[in-house]
Amino acid sequence: MGEFDLYCERTDPGLWAEPVNAVTNLAFIVAAVLAFRQAGSERRWPDWLLTGLIAAIGFGSFAFHTMANRVGMLADVIPILAFQLSFLGVHATRILRLGVIGTGALYLAFVALVAGVSQLPSEWLNGSMSYFPALAMLIFLSGLQRRAGRAGSARLLRAGGIFVISLTLRSVDEALCSAWPIGTHAAWHVLNACVLYLCATAVASGRGQKNAGDSAPANVKEEVFSTR
């Protein structure tokens, strides 16, 4: 147990060597529940898929920050990748109303970005470079959603802004260990839960709405993590 020692908080290979990093994964579960509720009575399969994957990210990250081994790592990275690919497909087909060619082009662009970033040294920014394709695609999709006149584009742009902050905190975690022994990775969890919440609700609010600015339907409030 404890093959990976990647964050400030872990100082031994024990199961609970990262209690704060482990517990803060509850933020993903909260985000999944609230996003599911915000979808209201008109929930469709994309809402079930995206919110289910948000919850899976929380459980997978919890597994990694407790076991810190290869099994935990797979439990962590697979749901994250699944959410990225699923969100891209759902957004392309349900919000942008792209066909097979347009959706395929977006996937190819994303894969090209991932392949390009993978050539960079893995230690750059504490491994955070691997998330830059997702950030770039998120901002790009926000622009396409706005251009298409769909509600929810501001949510994606806001998600991109929060993602920049969370990536920064993830990147400086190791560098701040001496000054802040707990590290900043826990904040990465909480902020990313906000990012995923905004992504899921951007799909719910933008579905079927044209030229509506960024107003959300009655069952989708604008504020982050609000309840009905």
Short mmCIF file of N, CA and C in Angstrom, two decimals, residues 23-187:
data_model
loop_
_atom_site.label_atom_id
_atom_site.label_comp_id
_atom_site.label_asym_id
_atom_site.label_seq_id
_atom_site.Cartn_x
_atom_site.Cartn_y
_atom_site.Cartn_z
N VAL A 23 -11.08 13.04 2.52
CA VAL A 23 -12.41 13.49 2.94
C VAL A 23 -12.97 14.55 1.99
N THR A 24 -12.12 15.39 1.44
CA THR A 24 -12.63 16.46 0.57
C THR A 24 -13.22 15.93 -0.73
N ASN A 25 -13.07 14.64 -0.99
CA ASN A 25 -13.73 14.06 -2.16
C ASN A 25 -15.25 14.00 -1.99
N LEU A 26 -15.71 14.24 -0.77
CA LEU A 26 -17.16 14.36 -0.56
C LEU A 26 -17.74 15.50 -1.40
N ALA A 27 -16.91 16.48 -1.74
CA ALA A 27 -17.38 17.60 -2.55
C ALA A 27 -17.92 17.11 -3.89
N PHE A 28 -17.31 16.07 -4.46
CA PHE A 28 -17.79 15.53 -5.73
C PHE A 28 -19.16 14.87 -5.57
N ILE A 29 -19.36 14.21 -4.46
CA ILE A 29 -20.66 13.56 -4.21
C ILE A 29 -21.74 14.64 -4.06
N VAL A 30 -21.42 15.70 -3.32
CA VAL A 30 -22.36 16.81 -3.16
C VAL A 30 -22.66 17.44 -4.52
N ALA A 31 -21.62 17.64 -5.32
CA ALA A 31 -21.81 18.24 -6.65
C ALA A 31 -22.71 17.36 -7.52
N ALA A 32 -22.52 16.05 -7.45
CA ALA A 32 -23.34 15.13 -8.25
C ALA A 32 -24.80 15.19 -7.83
N VAL A 33 -25.04 15.19 -6.52
CA VAL A 33 -26.42 15.23 -6.02
C VAL A 33 -27.10 16.54 -6.40
N LEU A 34 -26.41 17.67 -6.21
CA LEU A 34 -27.01 18.96 -6.53
C LEU A 34 -27.24 19.13 -8.03
N ALA A 35 -26.30 18.68 -8.84
CA ALA A 35 -26.48 18.78 -10.29
C ALA A 35 -27.65 17.91 -10.74
N PHE A 36 -27.80 16.76 -10.12
CA PHE A 36 -28.92 15.87 -10.46
C PHE A 36 -30.25 16.51 -10.08
N ARG A 37 -30.28 17.14 -8.91
CA ARG A 37 -31.50 17.83 -8.48
C ARG A 37 -31.81 19.02 -9.38
N GLN A 38 -30.77 19.73 -9.80
CA GLN A 38 -30.99 20.92 -10.62
C GLN A 38 -31.57 20.56 -11.99
N ALA A 39 -31.32 19.34 -12.44
CA ALA A 39 -31.87 18.92 -13.73
C ALA A 39 -33.38 18.82 -13.67
N GLY A 40 -33.94 18.71 -12.47
CA GLY A 40 -35.39 18.74 -12.28
C GLY A 40 -36.11 17.52 -12.84
N SER A 41 -37.38 17.70 -13.11
CA SER A 41 -38.22 16.59 -13.55
C SER A 41 -37.98 16.20 -15.00
N GLU A 42 -37.24 17.05 -15.73
CA GLU A 42 -36.97 16.77 -17.15
C GLU A 42 -35.63 16.07 -17.34
N ARG A 43 -35.21 15.30 -16.36
CA ARG A 43 -33.92 14.62 -16.47
C ARG A 43 -33.92 13.66 -17.66
N ARG A 44 -32.80 13.67 -18.36
CA ARG A 44 -32.61 12.75 -19.48
C ARG A 44 -31.33 11.97 -19.27
N TRP A 45 -31.06 11.07 -20.19
CA TRP A 45 -29.91 10.19 -19.95
C TRP A 45 -28.59 10.95 -19.80
N PRO A 46 -28.36 12.09 -20.48
CA PRO A 46 -27.10 12.80 -20.22
C PRO A 46 -26.96 13.26 -18.77
N ASP A 47 -28.08 13.65 -18.15
CA ASP A 47 -28.03 14.08 -16.75
C ASP A 47 -27.63 12.92 -15.84
N TRP A 48 -28.20 11.76 -16.09
CA TRP A 48 -27.84 10.57 -15.32
C TRP A 48 -26.38 10.21 -15.54
N LEU A 49 -25.94 10.26 -16.79
CA LEU A 49 -24.57 9.89 -17.12
C LEU A 49 -23.56 10.82 -16.46
N LEU A 50 -23.74 12.14 -16.65
CA LEU A 50 -22.76 13.09 -16.15
C LEU A 50 -22.72 13.13 -14.63
N THR A 51 -23.89 13.13 -14.00
CA THR A 51 -23.89 13.17 -12.53
C THR A 51 -23.36 11.86 -11.95
N GLY A 52 -23.65 10.75 -12.61
CA GLY A 52 -23.10 9.47 -12.15
C GLY A 52 -21.58 9.45 -12.23
N LEU A 53 -21.04 10.03 -13.29
CA LEU A 53 -19.59 10.07 -13.44
C LEU A 53 -18.94 11.03 -12.44
N ILE A 54 -19.63 12.12 -12.11
CA ILE A 54 -19.10 13.03 -11.07
C ILE A 54 -18.97 12.28 -9.74
N ALA A 55 -20.01 11.51 -9.40
CA ALA A 55 -19.95 10.71 -8.17
C ALA A 55 -18.82 9.68 -8.26
N ALA A 56 -18.66 9.05 -9.42
CA ALA A 56 -17.59 8.06 -9.60
C ALA A 56 -16.21 8.69 -9.43
N ILE A 57 -16.06 9.93 -9.88
CA ILE A 57 -14.80 10.64 -9.69
C ILE A 57 -14.50 10.80 -8.20
N GLY A 58 -15.53 11.14 -7.42
CA GLY A 58 -15.33 11.27 -5.98
C GLY A 58 -14.89 9.98 -5.32
N PHE A 59 -15.57 8.88 -5.66
CA PHE A 59 -15.21 7.58 -5.08
C PHE A 59 -13.82 7.13 -5.55
N GLY A 60 -13.52 7.37 -6.84
CA GLY A 60 -12.22 6.97 -7.37
C GLY A 60 -11.08 7.75 -6.75
N SER A 61 -11.27 9.05 -6.61
CA SER A 61 -10.23 9.88 -5.99
C SER A 61 -10.03 9.50 -4.52
N PHE A 62 -11.13 9.18 -3.85
CA PHE A 62 -11.03 8.72 -2.45
C PHE A 62 -10.18 7.45 -2.38
N ALA A 63 -10.41 6.54 -3.33
CA ALA A 63 -9.64 5.29 -3.35
C ALA A 63 -8.15 5.57 -3.54
N PHE A 64 -7.85 6.52 -4.43
CA PHE A 64 -6.44 6.80 -4.69
C PHE A 64 -5.77 7.46 -3.49
N HIS A 65 -6.46 8.38 -2.83
CA HIS A 65 -5.84 9.09 -1.71
C HIS A 65 -5.82 8.29 -0.42
N THR A 66 -6.43 7.13 -0.44
CA THR A 66 -6.31 6.22 0.71
C THR A 66 -5.33 5.09 0.39
N MET A 67 -5.58 4.36 -0.71
CA MET A 67 -4.70 3.24 -1.06
C MET A 67 -3.38 3.70 -1.65
N ALA A 68 -3.41 4.76 -2.46
CA ALA A 68 -2.21 5.31 -3.10
C ALA A 68 -1.41 4.24 -3.85
N ASN A 69 -2.12 3.32 -4.50
CA ASN A 69 -1.45 2.29 -5.30
C ASN A 69 -2.01 2.30 -6.71
N ARG A 70 -1.61 1.34 -7.54
CA ARG A 70 -2.01 1.33 -8.94
C ARG A 70 -3.50 1.10 -9.12
N VAL A 71 -4.08 0.28 -8.25
CA VAL A 71 -5.53 0.06 -8.32
C VAL A 71 -6.26 1.37 -8.03
N GLY A 72 -5.82 2.06 -6.99
CA GLY A 72 -6.43 3.35 -6.65
C GLY A 72 -6.23 4.37 -7.75
N MET A 73 -5.06 4.34 -8.40
CA MET A 73 -4.79 5.28 -9.47
C MET A 73 -5.75 5.06 -10.64
N LEU A 74 -5.99 3.79 -11.00
CA LEU A 74 -6.93 3.49 -12.08
C LEU A 74 -8.35 3.91 -11.70
N ALA A 75 -8.71 3.68 -10.45
CA ALA A 75 -10.04 4.09 -9.97
C ALA A 75 -10.19 5.60 -10.04
N ASP A 76 -9.08 6.31 -9.95
CA ASP A 76 -9.08 7.77 -9.99
C ASP A 76 -9.15 8.30 -11.42
N VAL A 77 -8.27 7.80 -12.29
CA VAL A 77 -8.13 8.40 -13.62
C VAL A 77 -9.21 7.96 -14.61
N ILE A 78 -9.72 6.74 -14.47
CA ILE A 78 -10.71 6.26 -15.45
C ILE A 78 -12.00 7.07 -15.42
N PRO A 79 -12.61 7.33 -14.24
CA PRO A 79 -13.82 8.17 -14.24
C PRO A 79 -13.56 9.59 -14.74
N ILE A 80 -12.38 10.14 -14.47
CA ILE A 80 -12.06 11.49 -14.95
C ILE A 80 -12.04 11.51 -16.47
N LEU A 81 -11.36 10.54 -17.06
CA LEU A 81 -11.31 10.46 -18.52
C LEU A 81 -12.70 10.20 -19.10
N ALA A 82 -13.46 9.32 -18.44
CA ALA A 82 -14.81 9.02 -18.91
C ALA A 82 -15.70 10.25 -18.89
N PHE A 83 -15.56 11.08 -17.85
CA PHE A 83 -16.36 12.31 -17.79
C PHE A 83 -15.97 13.26 -18.92
N GLN A 84 -14.67 13.43 -19.14
CA GLN A 84 -14.21 14.35 -20.19
C GLN A 84 -14.77 13.93 -21.55
N LEU A 85 -14.65 12.65 -21.88
CA LEU A 85 -15.12 12.15 -23.17
C LEU A 85 -16.64 12.22 -23.28
N SER A 86 -17.32 11.87 -22.18
CA SER A 86 -18.78 11.89 -22.19
C SER A 86 -19.31 13.31 -22.31
N PHE A 87 -18.72 14.23 -21.55
CA PHE A 87 -19.18 15.61 -21.61
C PHE A 87 -18.97 16.19 -23.00
N LEU A 88 -17.83 15.89 -23.60
CA LEU A 88 -17.56 16.39 -24.94
C LEU A 88 -18.59 15.89 -25.94
N GLY A 89 -18.92 14.60 -25.85
CA GLY A 89 -19.91 14.03 -26.76
C GLY A 89 -21.31 14.56 -26.52
N VAL A 90 -21.69 14.67 -25.25
CA VAL A 90 -23.02 15.18 -24.91
C VAL A 90 -23.17 16.63 -25.34
N HIS A 91 -22.15 17.42 -25.06
CA HIS A 91 -22.21 18.84 -25.42
C HIS A 91 -22.30 19.01 -26.94
N ALA A 92 -21.50 18.24 -27.65
CA ALA A 92 -21.48 18.36 -29.11
C ALA A 92 -22.80 17.98 -29.74
N THR A 93 -23.41 16.92 -29.23
CA THR A 93 -24.64 16.41 -29.87
C THR A 93 -25.90 17.04 -29.31
N ARG A 94 -25.95 17.31 -28.01
CA ARG A 94 -27.17 17.79 -27.38
C ARG A 94 -27.27 19.30 -27.30
N ILE A 95 -26.14 19.98 -27.19
CA ILE A 95 -26.16 21.44 -27.06
C ILE A 95 -25.82 22.10 -28.39
N LEU A 96 -24.70 21.71 -28.99
CA LEU A 96 -24.28 22.32 -30.25
C LEU A 96 -25.01 21.72 -31.45
N ARG A 97 -25.64 20.56 -31.23
CA ARG A 97 -26.39 19.87 -32.29
C ARG A 97 -25.50 19.56 -33.49
N LEU A 98 -24.28 19.13 -33.21
CA LEU A 98 -23.37 18.76 -34.28
C LEU A 98 -23.66 17.34 -34.74
N GLY A 99 -23.36 17.09 -35.98
CA GLY A 99 -23.52 15.74 -36.52
C GLY A 99 -22.30 14.89 -36.23
N VAL A 100 -22.23 13.76 -36.91
CA VAL A 100 -21.13 12.83 -36.69
C VAL A 100 -19.79 13.46 -37.05
N ILE A 101 -19.75 14.19 -38.16
CA ILE A 101 -18.48 14.78 -38.60
C ILE A 101 -18.01 15.86 -37.63
N GLY A 102 -18.93 16.75 -37.22
CA GLY A 102 -18.55 17.81 -36.29
C GLY A 102 -18.12 17.26 -34.94
N THR A 103 -18.87 16.28 -34.44
CA THR A 103 -18.52 15.68 -33.15
C THR A 103 -17.18 14.95 -33.25
N GLY A 104 -16.99 14.24 -34.36
CA GLY A 104 -15.71 13.55 -34.56
C GLY A 104 -14.54 14.51 -34.63
N ALA A 105 -14.77 15.67 -35.24
CA ALA A 105 -13.71 16.68 -35.33
C ALA A 105 -13.32 17.20 -33.95
N LEU A 106 -14.31 17.39 -33.08
CA LEU A 106 -14.01 17.83 -31.72
C LEU A 106 -13.21 16.77 -30.96
N TYR A 107 -13.59 15.52 -31.14
CA TYR A 107 -12.85 14.44 -30.49
C TYR A 107 -11.41 14.37 -31.01
N LEU A 108 -11.25 14.51 -32.31
CA LEU A 108 -9.90 14.48 -32.88
C LEU A 108 -9.06 15.64 -32.36
N ALA A 109 -9.67 16.81 -32.22
CA ALA A 109 -8.94 17.97 -31.69
C ALA A 109 -8.52 17.71 -30.25
N PHE A 110 -9.41 17.12 -29.47
CA PHE A 110 -9.10 16.82 -28.07
C PHE A 110 -7.97 15.79 -27.98
N VAL A 111 -8.05 14.73 -28.79
CA VAL A 111 -7.01 13.71 -28.79
C VAL A 111 -5.67 14.30 -29.21
N ALA A 112 -5.70 15.21 -30.20
CA ALA A 112 -4.47 15.86 -30.65
C ALA A 112 -3.85 16.69 -29.52
N LEU A 113 -4.70 17.40 -28.78
CA LEU A 113 -4.20 18.18 -27.65
C LEU A 113 -3.57 17.28 -26.58
N VAL A 114 -4.26 16.18 -26.28
CA VAL A 114 -3.74 15.24 -25.28
C VAL A 114 -2.41 14.66 -25.75
N ALA A 115 -2.34 14.28 -27.02
CA ALA A 115 -1.10 13.71 -27.56
C ALA A 115 0.03 14.72 -27.51
N GLY A 116 -0.27 15.98 -27.81
CA GLY A 116 0.75 17.01 -27.77
C GLY A 116 1.28 17.26 -26.36
N VAL A 117 0.36 17.34 -25.41
CA VAL A 117 0.75 17.58 -24.01
C VAL A 117 1.54 16.40 -23.46
N SER A 118 1.21 15.19 -23.91
CA SER A 118 1.89 14.00 -23.40
C SER A 118 3.37 13.98 -23.76
N GLN A 119 3.77 14.79 -24.73
CA GLN A 119 5.19 14.86 -25.12
C GLN A 119 5.99 15.77 -24.19
N LEU A 120 5.32 16.53 -23.37
CA LEU A 120 6.00 17.43 -22.45
C LEU A 120 6.46 16.66 -21.21
N PRO A 121 7.49 17.12 -20.53
CA PRO A 121 7.96 16.45 -19.31
C PRO A 121 6.83 16.31 -18.29
N SER A 122 6.63 15.11 -17.77
CA SER A 122 5.52 14.84 -16.86
C SER A 122 5.63 15.60 -15.55
N GLU A 123 6.87 16.02 -15.19
CA GLU A 123 7.04 16.71 -13.91
C GLU A 123 6.68 18.19 -13.99
N TRP A 124 6.45 18.70 -15.17
CA TRP A 124 6.08 20.12 -15.29
C TRP A 124 4.79 20.39 -14.54
N LEU A 125 4.78 21.47 -13.76
CA LEU A 125 3.61 21.91 -12.99
C LEU A 125 3.03 20.78 -12.15
N ASN A 126 3.93 19.96 -11.63
CA ASN A 126 3.51 18.88 -10.73
C ASN A 126 2.52 17.92 -11.41
N GLY A 127 2.67 17.73 -12.71
CA GLY A 127 1.81 16.82 -13.44
C GLY A 127 0.50 17.42 -13.91
N SER A 128 0.30 18.70 -13.68
CA SER A 128 -0.98 19.34 -14.02
C SER A 128 -1.14 19.61 -15.52
N MET A 129 -0.04 19.51 -16.28
CA MET A 129 -0.13 19.76 -17.71
C MET A 129 -1.12 18.82 -18.40
N SER A 130 -1.32 17.65 -17.85
CA SER A 130 -2.22 16.67 -18.47
C SER A 130 -3.67 17.16 -18.49
N TYR A 131 -3.98 18.17 -17.67
CA TYR A 131 -5.34 18.69 -17.62
C TYR A 131 -5.55 19.89 -18.54
N PHE A 132 -4.50 20.37 -19.17
CA PHE A 132 -4.64 21.55 -20.02
C PHE A 132 -5.52 21.31 -21.25
N PRO A 133 -5.51 20.13 -21.87
CA PRO A 133 -6.46 19.89 -22.97
C PRO A 133 -7.91 20.04 -22.53
N ALA A 134 -8.23 19.58 -21.33
CA ALA A 134 -9.61 19.70 -20.82
C ALA A 134 -9.96 21.17 -20.61
N LEU A 135 -9.02 21.96 -20.09
CA LEU A 135 -9.25 23.38 -19.89
C LEU A 135 -9.47 24.09 -21.22
N ALA A 136 -8.61 23.80 -22.19
CA ALA A 136 -8.73 24.44 -23.50
C ALA A 136 -10.06 24.08 -24.16
N MET A 137 -10.45 22.82 -24.07
CA MET A 137 -11.70 22.39 -24.69
C MET A 137 -12.90 23.00 -23.98
N LEU A 138 -12.82 23.16 -22.67
CA LEU A 138 -13.91 23.75 -21.90
C LEU A 138 -14.16 25.20 -22.34
N ILE A 139 -13.11 25.96 -22.47
CA ILE A 139 -13.24 27.36 -22.90
C ILE A 139 -13.74 27.43 -24.35
N PHE A 140 -13.23 26.54 -25.19
CA PHE A 140 -13.65 26.51 -26.59
C PHE A 140 -15.13 26.16 -26.70
N LEU A 141 -15.59 25.18 -25.94
CA LEU A 141 -17.01 24.79 -25.97
C LEU A 141 -17.90 25.91 -25.46
N SER A 142 -17.41 26.67 -24.48
CA SER A 142 -18.18 27.80 -23.98
C SER A 142 -18.42 28.81 -25.10
N GLY A 143 -17.37 29.07 -25.88
CA GLY A 143 -17.52 30.00 -27.00
C GLY A 143 -18.48 29.49 -28.05
N LEU A 144 -18.40 28.19 -28.36
CA LEU A 144 -19.31 27.60 -29.34
C LEU A 144 -20.75 27.63 -28.84
N GLN A 145 -20.94 27.38 -27.54
CA GLN A 145 -22.28 27.39 -26.98
C GLN A 145 -22.88 28.80 -27.03
N ARG A 146 -22.05 29.78 -26.75
CA ARG A 146 -22.53 31.17 -26.82
C ARG A 146 -22.86 31.55 -28.26
N ARG A 147 -22.00 31.16 -29.18
CA ARG A 147 -22.22 31.49 -30.59
C ARG A 147 -23.49 30.82 -31.12
N ALA A 148 -23.79 29.63 -30.59
CA ALA A 148 -24.99 28.92 -31.01
C ALA A 148 -26.25 29.49 -30.38
N GLY A 149 -26.09 30.45 -29.45
CA GLY A 149 -27.25 31.07 -28.82
C GLY A 149 -27.88 30.22 -27.75
N ARG A 150 -27.12 29.26 -27.21
CA ARG A 150 -27.65 28.39 -26.17
C ARG A 150 -27.37 28.96 -24.79
N ALA A 151 -28.35 28.83 -23.92
CA ALA A 151 -28.14 29.25 -22.53
C ALA A 151 -27.08 28.35 -21.89
N GLY A 152 -26.40 28.88 -20.89
CA GLY A 152 -25.44 28.08 -20.15
C GLY A 152 -23.99 28.32 -20.52
N SER A 153 -23.72 29.13 -21.56
CA SER A 153 -22.33 29.35 -21.97
C SER A 153 -21.52 30.04 -20.87
N ALA A 154 -22.16 30.95 -20.13
CA ALA A 154 -21.44 31.65 -19.05
C ALA A 154 -21.06 30.68 -17.95
N ARG A 155 -21.87 29.64 -17.75
CA ARG A 155 -21.53 28.62 -16.75
C ARG A 155 -20.23 27.93 -17.13
N LEU A 156 -20.10 27.58 -18.41
CA LEU A 156 -18.87 26.92 -18.85
C LEU A 156 -17.67 27.85 -18.75
N LEU A 157 -17.85 29.12 -19.08
CA LEU A 157 -16.76 30.07 -18.96
C LEU A 157 -16.35 30.23 -17.49
N ARG A 158 -17.35 30.29 -16.62
CA ARG A 158 -17.07 30.37 -15.18
C ARG A 158 -16.34 29.11 -14.71
N ALA A 159 -16.77 27.97 -15.22
CA ALA A 159 -16.10 26.72 -14.88
C ALA A 159 -14.64 26.76 -15.31
N GLY A 160 -14.38 27.33 -16.51
CA GLY A 160 -13.01 27.45 -16.98
C GLY A 160 -12.17 28.33 -16.07
N GLY A 161 -12.75 29.43 -15.59
CA GLY A 161 -12.03 30.31 -14.67
C GLY A 161 -11.69 29.63 -13.37
N ILE A 162 -12.65 28.87 -12.83
CA ILE A 162 -12.39 28.13 -11.58
C ILE A 162 -11.34 27.05 -11.81
N PHE A 163 -11.40 26.44 -12.98
CA PHE A 163 -10.45 25.39 -13.32
C PHE A 163 -9.02 25.93 -13.36
N VAL A 164 -8.85 27.15 -13.85
CA VAL A 164 -7.53 27.78 -13.86
C VAL A 164 -7.00 27.90 -12.43
N ILE A 165 -7.86 28.32 -11.52
CA ILE A 165 -7.45 28.46 -10.12
C ILE A 165 -7.10 27.10 -9.51
N SER A 166 -7.95 26.11 -9.77
CA SER A 166 -7.71 24.78 -9.19
C SER A 166 -6.43 24.15 -9.76
N LEU A 167 -6.17 24.36 -11.05
CA LEU A 167 -4.93 23.84 -11.64
C LEU A 167 -3.71 24.51 -11.02
N THR A 168 -3.84 25.80 -10.75
CA THR A 168 -2.73 26.51 -10.10
C THR A 168 -2.44 25.93 -8.73
N LEU A 169 -3.50 25.68 -7.96
CA LEU A 169 -3.32 25.11 -6.62
C LEU A 169 -2.75 23.70 -6.67
N ARG A 170 -3.19 22.92 -7.66
CA ARG A 170 -2.63 21.57 -7.81
C ARG A 170 -1.15 21.64 -8.16
N SER A 171 -0.79 22.60 -8.98
CA SER A 171 0.58 22.71 -9.47
C SER A 171 1.56 23.12 -8.38
N VAL A 172 1.12 23.90 -7.41
CA VAL A 172 2.05 24.41 -6.38
C VAL A 172 2.05 23.56 -5.13
N ASP A 173 1.30 22.47 -5.12
CA ASP A 173 1.18 21.65 -3.91
C ASP A 173 2.54 21.23 -3.36
N GLU A 174 3.37 20.60 -4.17
CA GLU A 174 4.68 20.12 -3.71
C GLU A 174 5.59 21.27 -3.31
N ALA A 175 5.51 22.37 -4.02
CA ALA A 175 6.40 23.50 -3.75
C ALA A 175 6.11 24.16 -2.41
N LEU A 176 4.89 23.99 -1.90
CA LEU A 176 4.50 24.67 -0.66
C LEU A 176 4.50 23.74 0.56
N CYS A 177 5.03 22.54 0.41
CA CYS A 177 4.98 21.58 1.51
C CYS A 177 5.60 22.10 2.80
N SER A 178 6.73 22.77 2.70
CA SER A 178 7.39 23.24 3.91
C SER A 178 6.59 24.34 4.60
N ALA A 179 5.93 25.17 3.82
CA ALA A 179 5.15 26.27 4.40
C ALA A 179 3.74 25.83 4.77
N TRP A 180 3.19 24.86 4.06
CA TRP A 180 1.81 24.42 4.28
C TRP A 180 1.78 22.89 4.18
N PRO A 181 2.07 22.19 5.28
CA PRO A 181 2.24 20.73 5.25
C PRO A 181 1.03 19.95 4.70
N ILE A 182 -0.16 20.47 4.90
CA ILE A 182 -1.35 19.78 4.38
C ILE A 182 -1.39 19.86 2.86
N GLY A 183 -0.82 20.91 2.30
CA GLY A 183 -0.81 21.07 0.86
C GLY A 183 -2.07 21.72 0.34
N THR A 184 -2.10 21.89 -0.97
CA THR A 184 -3.23 22.58 -1.61
C THR A 184 -4.10 21.64 -2.44
N HIS A 185 -3.80 20.35 -2.40
CA HIS A 185 -4.54 19.42 -3.25
C HIS A 185 -6.01 19.29 -2.83
N ALA A 186 -6.28 19.46 -1.55
CA ALA A 186 -7.67 19.39 -1.09
C ALA A 186 -8.51 20.48 -1.73
N ALA A 187 -7.93 21.66 -1.90
CA ALA A 187 -8.65 22.76 -2.55
C ALA A 187 -8.92 22.43 -4.02
#
